[in-house]
CSV table of C-alpha atoms and ligand atoms in Angstrom, one decimal:
chain,number,residue,atom,x,y,z
X,1,MET,CA,109.3,93.1,116.5
X,2,ASP,CA,112.5,91.2,115.5
X,3,GLN,CA,113.3,89.9,112.1
X,4,SER,CA,112.4,86.3,112.8
X,5,GLU,CA,108.9,87.3,113.9
X,6,GLY,CA,108.3,89.4,110.8
X,7,GLY,CA,109.5,86.5,108.8
X,8,ALA,CA,107.1,84.1,110.5
X,9,GLY,CA,104.2,86.5,109.8
X,10,ALA,CA,105.2,86.8,106.1
X,11,LYS,CA,105.3,83.0,105.9
X,12,VAL,CA,101.9,82.5,107.5
X,13,TYR,CA,100.4,85.2,105.2
X,14,ALA,CA,101.9,83.6,102.1
X,15,ALA,CA,100.7,80.1,103.0
X,16,ARG,CA,97.2,80.9,104.3
X,17,CYS,CA,96.1,84.3,103.2
X,18,ALA,CA,97.8,85.3,99.9
X,19,ASN,CA,95.7,83.0,97.7
X,20,CYS,CA,92.7,85.2,98.4
X,21,HIS,CA,94.1,88.5,99.7
X,22,MET,CA,97.0,88.3,97.2
X,23,GLU,CA,100.7,88.6,97.8
X,24,SER,CA,100.3,92.4,97.2
X,25,GLY,CA,97.6,92.5,99.9
X,26,GLN,CA,95.2,94.1,97.4
X,27,GLY,CA,92.6,91.4,97.4
X,28,LEU,CA,90.4,90.7,94.4
X,29,GLY,CA,88.0,93.4,93.3
X,30,LYS,CA,84.6,93.2,94.9
X,31,MET,CA,85.1,89.6,96.0
X,32,ILE,CA,88.0,89.8,98.4
X,33,PRO,CA,88.8,93.0,100.4
X,34,SER,CA,92.2,94.7,100.2
X,35,MET,CA,94.4,94.6,103.3
X,36,VAL,CA,96.3,97.7,102.1
X,37,GLN,CA,95.2,100.8,104.0
X,38,SER,CA,92.3,98.8,105.4
X,39,PRO,CA,90.8,100.3,108.5
X,40,ALA,CA,90.1,96.8,109.8
X,41,VAL,CA,93.8,96.0,109.6
X,42,LEU,CA,95.2,99.3,110.6
X,43,ASN,CA,92.9,99.8,113.6
X,44,GLY,CA,92.3,96.2,114.5
X,45,GLN,CA,93.9,94.7,117.6
X,46,GLY,CA,93.2,91.5,119.4
X,47,ASN,CA,89.8,91.4,117.6
X,48,LEU,CA,91.7,90.5,114.4
X,49,ALA,CA,92.9,87.3,116.1
X,50,CYS,CA,89.3,86.2,116.6
X,51,LEU,CA,88.3,87.2,113.0
X,52,ILE,CA,91.2,85.0,111.6
X,53,ARG,CA,90.4,82.1,114.0
X,54,ASN,CA,86.7,82.2,113.4
X,55,GLY,CA,86.5,83.3,109.8
X,56,ILE,CA,83.5,85.1,108.5
X,57,ALA,CA,80.3,83.2,107.8
X,58,LYS,CA,78.8,83.6,104.4
X,59,ASP,CA,75.5,85.1,105.7
X,60,THR,CA,77.3,87.8,107.7
X,61,ALA,CA,79.9,88.6,105.0
X,62,LYS,CA,79.8,92.2,103.7
X,63,VAL,CA,81.5,92.0,100.4
X,64,GLY,CA,82.3,88.4,99.4
X,65,PRO,CA,81.6,84.7,99.9
X,66,GLY,CA,82.9,84.8,103.5
X,67,MET,CA,86.2,83.6,104.8
X,68,PRO,CA,87.3,80.3,106.3
X,69,GLY,CA,88.6,80.2,109.8
X,70,PHE,CA,92.2,79.3,110.5
X,71,GLU,CA,93.6,77.2,113.3
X,72,LEU,CA,96.7,79.2,114.1
X,73,SER,CA,98.7,79.4,117.3
X,74,PRO,CA,98.6,82.7,119.3
X,75,SER,CA,102.2,83.4,118.2
X,76,GLU,CA,101.3,82.7,114.5
X,77,LEU,CA,98.3,85.1,114.9
X,78,VAL,CA,100.5,87.8,116.4
X,79,ALA,CA,103.0,87.4,113.6
X,80,VAL,CA,100.5,87.5,110.7
X,81,ILE,CA,98.6,90.4,112.2
X,82,ASN,CA,101.8,92.5,112.7
X,83,TYR,CA,102.9,91.5,109.2
X,84,MET,CA,99.7,92.9,107.7
X,85,LYS,CA,99.8,96.0,109.8
X,86,ASN,CA,103.2,96.9,108.5
X,87,ALA,CA,103.4,95.4,105.0
X,88,TRP,CA,102.5,97.2,101.7
X,89,GLY,CA,103.1,100.7,103.2
X,90,ASN,CA,100.7,100.1,106.0
X,91,GLN,CA,101.6,101.8,109.3
X,92,GLY,CA,99.2,100.1,111.7
X,93,GLY,CA,101.5,99.7,114.7
X,94,GLU,CA,101.6,96.3,116.5
X,95,VAL,CA,99.6,94.0,118.7
X,96,THR,CA,101.3,92.3,121.6
X,97,PHE,CA,101.2,88.6,122.4
X,98,ALA,CA,99.3,89.6,125.6
X,99,GLU,CA,96.6,91.4,123.7
X,100,VAL,CA,96.1,88.5,121.3
X,101,ASP,CA,96.1,85.9,124.0
X,102,LYS,CA,93.5,87.9,126.0
X,103,ALA,CA,91.3,88.5,122.9
X,104,LEU,CA,91.4,84.7,122.2
X,105,GLU,CA,89.8,83.9,125.5
X,106,GLY,CA,86.8,86.1,124.7
X,107,CYS,CA,86.3,85.2,121.0
X,108,PRO,CA,82.7,84.8,120.1
S,201,HEC,C1,89.2,81.8,100.8
S,201,HEC,C2,89.6,83.2,100.7
S,201,HEC,C3,90.2,83.8,101.9
S,201,HEC,C4,91.3,83.4,102.6
S,201,HEC,C5,92.2,82.2,102.3
S,201,HEC,C6,91.5,84.4,103.6
S,201,HEC,N1,90.6,85.4,103.5
S,201,HEC,FE1,90.4,87.1,104.7
S,201,HEC,N2,88.7,87.5,103.8
S,201,HEC,C7,88.1,86.9,102.7
S,201,HEC,C8,86.8,87.5,102.4
S,201,HEC,C9,85.9,87.1,101.3
S,201,HEC,C10,86.6,88.6,103.3
S,201,HEC,C11,85.5,89.6,103.4
S,201,HEC,C12,84.3,89.0,104.2
S,201,HEC,C13,83.2,89.9,104.3
S,201,HEC,O1,82.5,90.1,103.2
S,201,HEC,O2,82.9,90.4,105.4
S,201,HEC,C14,87.8,88.6,104.2
S,201,HEC,C15,88.0,89.5,105.2
S,201,HEC,C16,89.2,89.6,105.9
S,201,HEC,C17,89.5,90.6,106.9
S,201,HEC,C18,88.5,91.8,107.2
S,201,HEC,C19,88.7,92.9,106.2
S,201,HEC,C20,87.7,94.0,106.5
S,201,HEC,O3,87.8,95.1,105.9
S,201,HEC,O4,86.8,93.9,107.4
S,201,HEC,C21,90.7,90.4,107.4
S,201,HEC,C22,91.5,91.2,108.4
S,201,HEC,C23,91.2,89.2,106.7
S,201,HEC,N3,90.3,88.7,105.9
S,201,HEC,C24,92.4,88.6,107.0
S,201,HEC,C25,92.8,87.4,106.5
S,201,HEC,C26,94.0,86.7,106.9
S,201,HEC,C27,95.0,87.2,108.0
S,201,HEC,C28,94.0,85.5,106.3
S,201,HEC,C29,95.0,84.4,106.4
S,201,HEC,C30,95.2,83.8,107.7
S,201,HEC,C31,92.9,85.5,105.4
S,201,HEC,N4,92.2,86.6,105.6
S,201,HEC,C32,92.6,84.4,104.5
S,201,HEC,C33,88.6,85.8,102.1
S,201,HEC,C34,89.7,85.1,102.5
């Protein structure tokens, strides 16, 4: 992952995600889950691209009011996923463009 891709992920996160999951990644108590040491973020691969694209419907939400879906390009999805996997002390490895692209074809 080069510097510019990391930067793109940070920008997408700041613009689209930080108002709920917070700049610190820690979320908001019981309403918004933390992204820090989150198994979903650390272990997630292409499935995270579907989650971000589709959002989480209120009636299937586990902890909060649900999450809106985001129309992000495959490269924006790769960037923001890899940003979260490695921000805030996370060590979640990386997803590849190919993994995300393939997952997007099969999103529910
Ligand atoms: C309007 C508030 C809001 C915004 C904006 C938002 N989220 Fe969420 N997100 C939530 C809520 C609430 C949940 C938990 C839903 C549930 O209860 O299952 C969640 C869940 C998640 C999860 C799953 C966590 C887990 O433990 O299963 C991930 C990953 C995630 N969000 C990533 C993102 C990313 C990336 C963005 C920006 C592109 C984003 N979110 C923007 C509210 C938000």
